[in-house]
């Protein structure tokens, strides 16, 4: 390599160093008070205002909806307690009426059945001896089915 | 940029809807993000638009931010994704449009060849160097040299081993050097900061 080529190389390296230093200075903030700094600050303020314009719109509806839901949820037991007092719950709903009438019908059927059984059993029972349920001997008194040793 | 503690406090305030905290976050990261996006896409207006969109998305989703990570990492990831989405949506630029764009762009070799002011030559050299890089070298160079991120943070962000990041950095700098040499290497004294 000749001396000229060496010199050429060294000069290129020096330029590269300056290029890299210049690159570094690009990302630094301009000195306070300079026109560039003023312009940067102005742009930043404008952008911040623009962002903040959307900020409340985004947050408020969600926050309000959450508060309303919370209030409704918390007041449900209170409303439930208040309604019977005002007589609103006392009125039977159609579903409750259907269930109630169904139960009444079943009850009537059962009492009819009981009467029928009583009529069948009555002739077999002697008139002087009232029908009593068979007394079950307690296990200790019960006769063992095998001889005691 | 903010230190991690201040950053966490500012984020907490911003989450509660503190407008000043939002403005502070934007002021801190606006320029680094725009510089990063600009060097990825080469268009200042697009970089500014994408950066704004990234801020809007990130600040509106602050509730989902995991405080174990750095805010800037999240912001830069969103910004990069938005830029990629934009490139995917846009139709390919025709050759004539590229020539027209470059002819009016002082950051390109064309402008450098036209003999523009000395102060813009360094900008032209940056573009020459970065144009020589392929993905992900360009991104790694930008995160390391422009944003000052340490290798381990870049490694975590790009999900590649630290050794690979270092290797990409080494190759990228060599490519940039070659590109600068090929561009005719003006006198370094003319390329001042």
Short mmCIF file of N, CA and C in Angstrom, two decimals, chain B residues 76-158:
data_model
loop_
_atom_site.label_atom_id
_atom_site.label_comp_id
_atom_site.label_asym_id
_atom_site.label_seq_id
_atom_site.Cartn_x
_atom_site.Cartn_y
_atom_site.Cartn_z
N UNK B 76 -39.78 3.02 20.53
CA UNK B 76 -39.03 2.82 19.29
C UNK B 76 -39.55 1.59 18.53
N UNK B 77 -39.96 0.57 19.27
CA UNK B 77 -40.50 -0.63 18.61
C UNK B 77 -41.79 -0.29 17.88
N UNK B 78 -42.66 0.46 18.56
CA UNK B 78 -43.93 0.86 17.93
C UNK B 78 -43.64 1.73 16.69
N UNK B 79 -42.72 2.67 16.84
CA UNK B 79 -42.36 3.56 15.73
C UNK B 79 -41.86 2.79 14.53
N UNK B 80 -41.00 1.84 14.80
CA UNK B 80 -40.42 1.03 13.71
C UNK B 80 -41.52 0.21 13.02
N UNK B 81 -42.42 -0.36 13.82
CA UNK B 81 -43.53 -1.16 13.24
C UNK B 81 -44.44 -0.29 12.37
N UNK B 82 -44.73 0.91 12.87
CA UNK B 82 -45.59 1.82 12.10
C UNK B 82 -44.93 2.17 10.76
N UNK B 83 -43.62 2.38 10.80
CA UNK B 83 -42.89 2.71 9.57
C UNK B 83 -42.93 1.53 8.60
N UNK B 84 -42.73 0.34 9.12
CA UNK B 84 -42.78 -0.86 8.26
C UNK B 84 -44.17 -1.02 7.66
N UNK B 85 -45.20 -0.81 8.49
CA UNK B 85 -46.59 -0.89 7.99
C UNK B 85 -46.81 0.14 6.88
N UNK B 86 -46.28 1.34 7.09
CA UNK B 86 -46.44 2.40 6.10
C UNK B 86 -45.79 1.98 4.79
N UNK B 87 -44.59 1.43 4.86
CA UNK B 87 -43.88 1.00 3.66
C UNK B 87 -44.62 -0.13 2.94
N UNK B 88 -45.27 -1.00 3.74
CA UNK B 88 -46.01 -2.10 3.13
C UNK B 88 -47.27 -1.60 2.43
N UNK B 89 -47.88 -0.57 3.01
CA UNK B 89 -49.11 -0.04 2.42
C UNK B 89 -48.83 0.75 1.15
N UNK B 90 -47.70 1.48 1.16
CA UNK B 90 -47.40 2.37 0.04
C UNK B 90 -46.94 1.55 -1.16
N UNK B 91 -47.32 2.04 -2.34
CA UNK B 91 -46.84 1.36 -3.55
C UNK B 91 -45.35 1.67 -3.71
N UNK B 92 -44.62 0.81 -4.44
CA UNK B 92 -43.20 1.07 -4.63
C UNK B 92 -42.97 2.40 -5.37
N UNK B 93 -41.95 3.14 -4.94
CA UNK B 93 -41.66 4.43 -5.57
C UNK B 93 -40.93 4.18 -6.88
N UNK B 94 -41.34 4.91 -7.93
CA UNK B 94 -40.69 4.69 -9.23
C UNK B 94 -39.31 5.33 -9.25
N UNK B 95 -38.52 4.90 -10.20
CA UNK B 95 -37.14 5.41 -10.29
C UNK B 95 -37.11 6.92 -10.45
N UNK B 96 -38.03 7.45 -11.28
CA UNK B 96 -38.02 8.89 -11.53
C UNK B 96 -38.30 9.67 -10.25
N UNK B 97 -39.19 9.10 -9.41
CA UNK B 97 -39.52 9.77 -8.14
C UNK B 97 -38.31 9.77 -7.22
N UNK B 98 -37.56 8.67 -7.25
CA UNK B 98 -36.38 8.59 -6.39
C UNK B 98 -35.36 9.64 -6.81
N UNK B 99 -35.15 9.75 -8.14
CA UNK B 99 -34.19 10.72 -8.65
C UNK B 99 -34.61 12.13 -8.27
N UNK B 100 -35.90 12.39 -8.42
CA UNK B 100 -36.40 13.73 -8.10
C UNK B 100 -36.21 14.03 -6.61
N UNK B 101 -36.54 13.02 -5.77
CA UNK B 101 -36.41 13.19 -4.32
C UNK B 101 -34.95 13.43 -3.96
N UNK B 102 -34.07 12.65 -4.55
CA UNK B 102 -32.66 12.75 -4.18
C UNK B 102 -32.03 14.04 -4.68
N UNK B 103 -32.52 14.51 -5.83
CA UNK B 103 -31.94 15.73 -6.39
C UNK B 103 -32.19 16.93 -5.48
N UNK B 104 -33.28 16.85 -4.70
CA UNK B 104 -33.59 17.97 -3.81
C UNK B 104 -33.17 17.69 -2.38
N UNK B 105 -32.49 16.60 -2.18
CA UNK B 105 -32.15 16.19 -0.83
C UNK B 105 -30.66 16.45 -0.56
N UNK B 106 -30.40 17.29 0.41
CA UNK B 106 -29.01 17.65 0.69
C UNK B 106 -28.26 16.57 1.46
N UNK B 107 -28.97 15.49 1.80
CA UNK B 107 -28.29 14.45 2.57
C UNK B 107 -27.71 13.37 1.66
N UNK B 108 -27.78 13.52 0.37
CA UNK B 108 -27.38 12.45 -0.54
C UNK B 108 -26.08 12.79 -1.26
N UNK B 109 -25.46 11.80 -1.89
CA UNK B 109 -24.23 12.06 -2.63
C UNK B 109 -24.43 13.07 -3.75
N UNK B 110 -25.65 13.10 -4.33
CA UNK B 110 -25.92 14.05 -5.41
C UNK B 110 -25.68 15.48 -4.91
N UNK B 111 -26.25 15.73 -3.75
CA UNK B 111 -26.11 17.08 -3.19
C UNK B 111 -24.65 17.37 -2.84
N UNK B 112 -23.97 16.35 -2.33
CA UNK B 112 -22.57 16.54 -1.97
C UNK B 112 -21.76 16.89 -3.21
N UNK B 113 -22.09 16.21 -4.33
CA UNK B 113 -21.35 16.45 -5.56
C UNK B 113 -21.62 17.85 -6.10
N UNK B 114 -22.74 18.38 -5.80
CA UNK B 114 -23.07 19.72 -6.30
C UNK B 114 -22.33 20.81 -5.54
N UNK B 115 -21.63 20.45 -4.53
CA UNK B 115 -20.85 21.43 -3.79
C UNK B 115 -21.71 22.32 -2.91
N UNK B 116 -22.59 21.73 -2.13
CA UNK B 116 -23.43 22.52 -1.23
C UNK B 116 -22.57 23.03 -0.08
N UNK B 117 -23.17 23.77 0.82
CA UNK B 117 -22.43 24.37 1.93
C UNK B 117 -21.64 23.33 2.70
N UNK B 118 -20.57 23.75 3.29
CA UNK B 118 -19.72 22.82 4.02
C UNK B 118 -20.47 22.18 5.20
N UNK B 119 -21.36 22.94 5.83
CA UNK B 119 -22.08 22.42 7.00
C UNK B 119 -23.00 21.27 6.64
N UNK B 120 -23.42 21.19 5.40
CA UNK B 120 -24.32 20.09 5.03
C UNK B 120 -23.53 18.88 4.54
N UNK B 121 -22.22 19.03 4.38
CA UNK B 121 -21.45 17.90 3.86
C UNK B 121 -21.42 16.73 4.84
N UNK B 122 -21.35 17.02 6.10
CA UNK B 122 -21.35 15.93 7.08
C UNK B 122 -22.66 15.14 7.00
N UNK B 123 -23.75 15.89 6.76
CA UNK B 123 -25.06 15.25 6.62
C UNK B 123 -25.05 14.34 5.39
N UNK B 124 -24.43 14.83 4.33
CA UNK B 124 -24.33 14.03 3.11
C UNK B 124 -23.50 12.77 3.37
N UNK B 125 -22.43 12.93 4.14
CA UNK B 125 -21.57 11.78 4.43
C UNK B 125 -22.31 10.74 5.29
N UNK B 126 -23.16 11.22 6.18
CA UNK B 126 -23.95 10.29 7.00
C UNK B 126 -24.84 9.46 6.08
N UNK B 127 -25.48 10.15 5.14
CA UNK B 127 -26.37 9.44 4.22
C UNK B 127 -25.59 8.45 3.37
N UNK B 128 -24.40 8.84 2.92
CA UNK B 128 -23.57 7.92 2.12
C UNK B 128 -23.25 6.67 2.94
N UNK B 129 -22.83 6.90 4.17
CA UNK B 129 -22.48 5.78 5.03
C UNK B 129 -23.66 4.87 5.32
N UNK B 130 -24.81 5.48 5.67
CA UNK B 130 -25.98 4.67 6.03
C UNK B 130 -26.58 3.96 4.81
N UNK B 131 -26.49 4.62 3.65
CA UNK B 131 -27.04 3.99 2.44
C UNK B 131 -26.31 2.68 2.11
N UNK B 132 -25.09 2.57 2.58
CA UNK B 132 -24.30 1.36 2.28
C UNK B 132 -24.70 0.18 3.16
N UNK B 133 -25.53 0.46 4.14
CA UNK B 133 -25.87 -0.59 5.11
C UNK B 133 -27.14 -1.33 4.73
N UNK B 134 -27.16 -2.61 5.06
CA UNK B 134 -28.36 -3.41 4.84
C UNK B 134 -28.99 -3.69 6.20
N UNK B 135 -30.24 -4.17 6.16
CA UNK B 135 -30.93 -4.52 7.42
C UNK B 135 -30.31 -5.81 7.96
N UNK B 136 -30.07 -5.95 9.25
CA UNK B 136 -30.39 -5.04 10.34
C UNK B 136 -29.21 -4.14 10.74
N UNK B 137 -28.18 -4.08 9.86
CA UNK B 137 -26.99 -3.29 10.22
C UNK B 137 -27.34 -1.82 10.45
N UNK B 138 -28.19 -1.29 9.58
CA UNK B 138 -28.54 0.13 9.70
C UNK B 138 -29.20 0.41 11.05
N UNK B 139 -30.13 -0.46 11.40
CA UNK B 139 -30.85 -0.28 12.66
C UNK B 139 -29.89 -0.38 13.85
N UNK B 140 -28.99 -1.34 13.77
CA UNK B 140 -28.05 -1.53 14.88
C UNK B 140 -27.13 -0.31 15.01
N UNK B 141 -26.64 0.17 13.87
CA UNK B 141 -25.77 1.36 13.90
C UNK B 141 -26.53 2.55 14.49
N UNK B 142 -27.79 2.70 14.09
CA UNK B 142 -28.57 3.84 14.59
C UNK B 142 -28.83 3.71 16.09
N UNK B 143 -29.19 2.51 16.52
CA UNK B 143 -29.47 2.35 17.95
C UNK B 143 -28.20 2.53 18.78
N UNK B 144 -27.07 2.07 18.26
CA UNK B 144 -25.83 2.16 19.02
C UNK B 144 -25.20 3.56 18.94
N UNK B 145 -25.01 4.05 17.72
CA UNK B 145 -24.30 5.33 17.57
C UNK B 145 -25.20 6.55 17.70
N UNK B 146 -26.42 6.45 17.18
CA UNK B 146 -27.31 7.63 17.24
C UNK B 146 -28.03 7.71 18.58
N UNK B 147 -28.59 6.57 19.02
CA UNK B 147 -29.38 6.59 20.26
C UNK B 147 -28.55 6.30 21.50
N UNK B 148 -27.35 5.77 21.31
CA UNK B 148 -26.47 5.51 22.45
C UNK B 148 -26.91 4.32 23.30
N UNK B 149 -27.66 3.40 22.69
CA UNK B 149 -28.08 2.21 23.44
C UNK B 149 -26.89 1.27 23.62
N UNK B 150 -26.74 0.63 24.77
CA UNK B 150 -25.68 -0.36 24.93
C UNK B 150 -25.98 -1.64 24.13
N UNK B 151 -24.93 -2.42 23.88
CA UNK B 151 -25.09 -3.62 23.05
C UNK B 151 -26.13 -4.58 23.62
N UNK B 152 -26.12 -4.75 24.97
CA UNK B 152 -27.05 -5.71 25.57
C UNK B 152 -28.51 -5.30 25.36
N UNK B 153 -28.76 -4.00 25.37
CA UNK B 153 -30.14 -3.53 25.16
C UNK B 153 -30.57 -3.76 23.70
N UNK B 154 -29.64 -3.51 22.78
CA UNK B 154 -29.94 -3.75 21.36
C UNK B 154 -30.18 -5.25 21.15
N UNK B 155 -29.35 -6.03 21.80
CA UNK B 155 -29.47 -7.49 21.70
C UNK B 155 -30.85 -7.96 22.16
N UNK B 156 -31.31 -7.41 23.28
CA UNK B 156 -32.63 -7.78 23.81
C UNK B 156 -33.74 -7.29 22.88
N UNK B 157 -33.60 -6.09 22.36
CA UNK B 157 -34.63 -5.50 21.51
C UNK B 157 -34.76 -6.27 20.19
N UNK B 158 -33.61 -6.59 19.59
CA UNK B 158 -33.65 -7.27 18.28
C UNK B 158 -33.64 -8.79 18.42
#
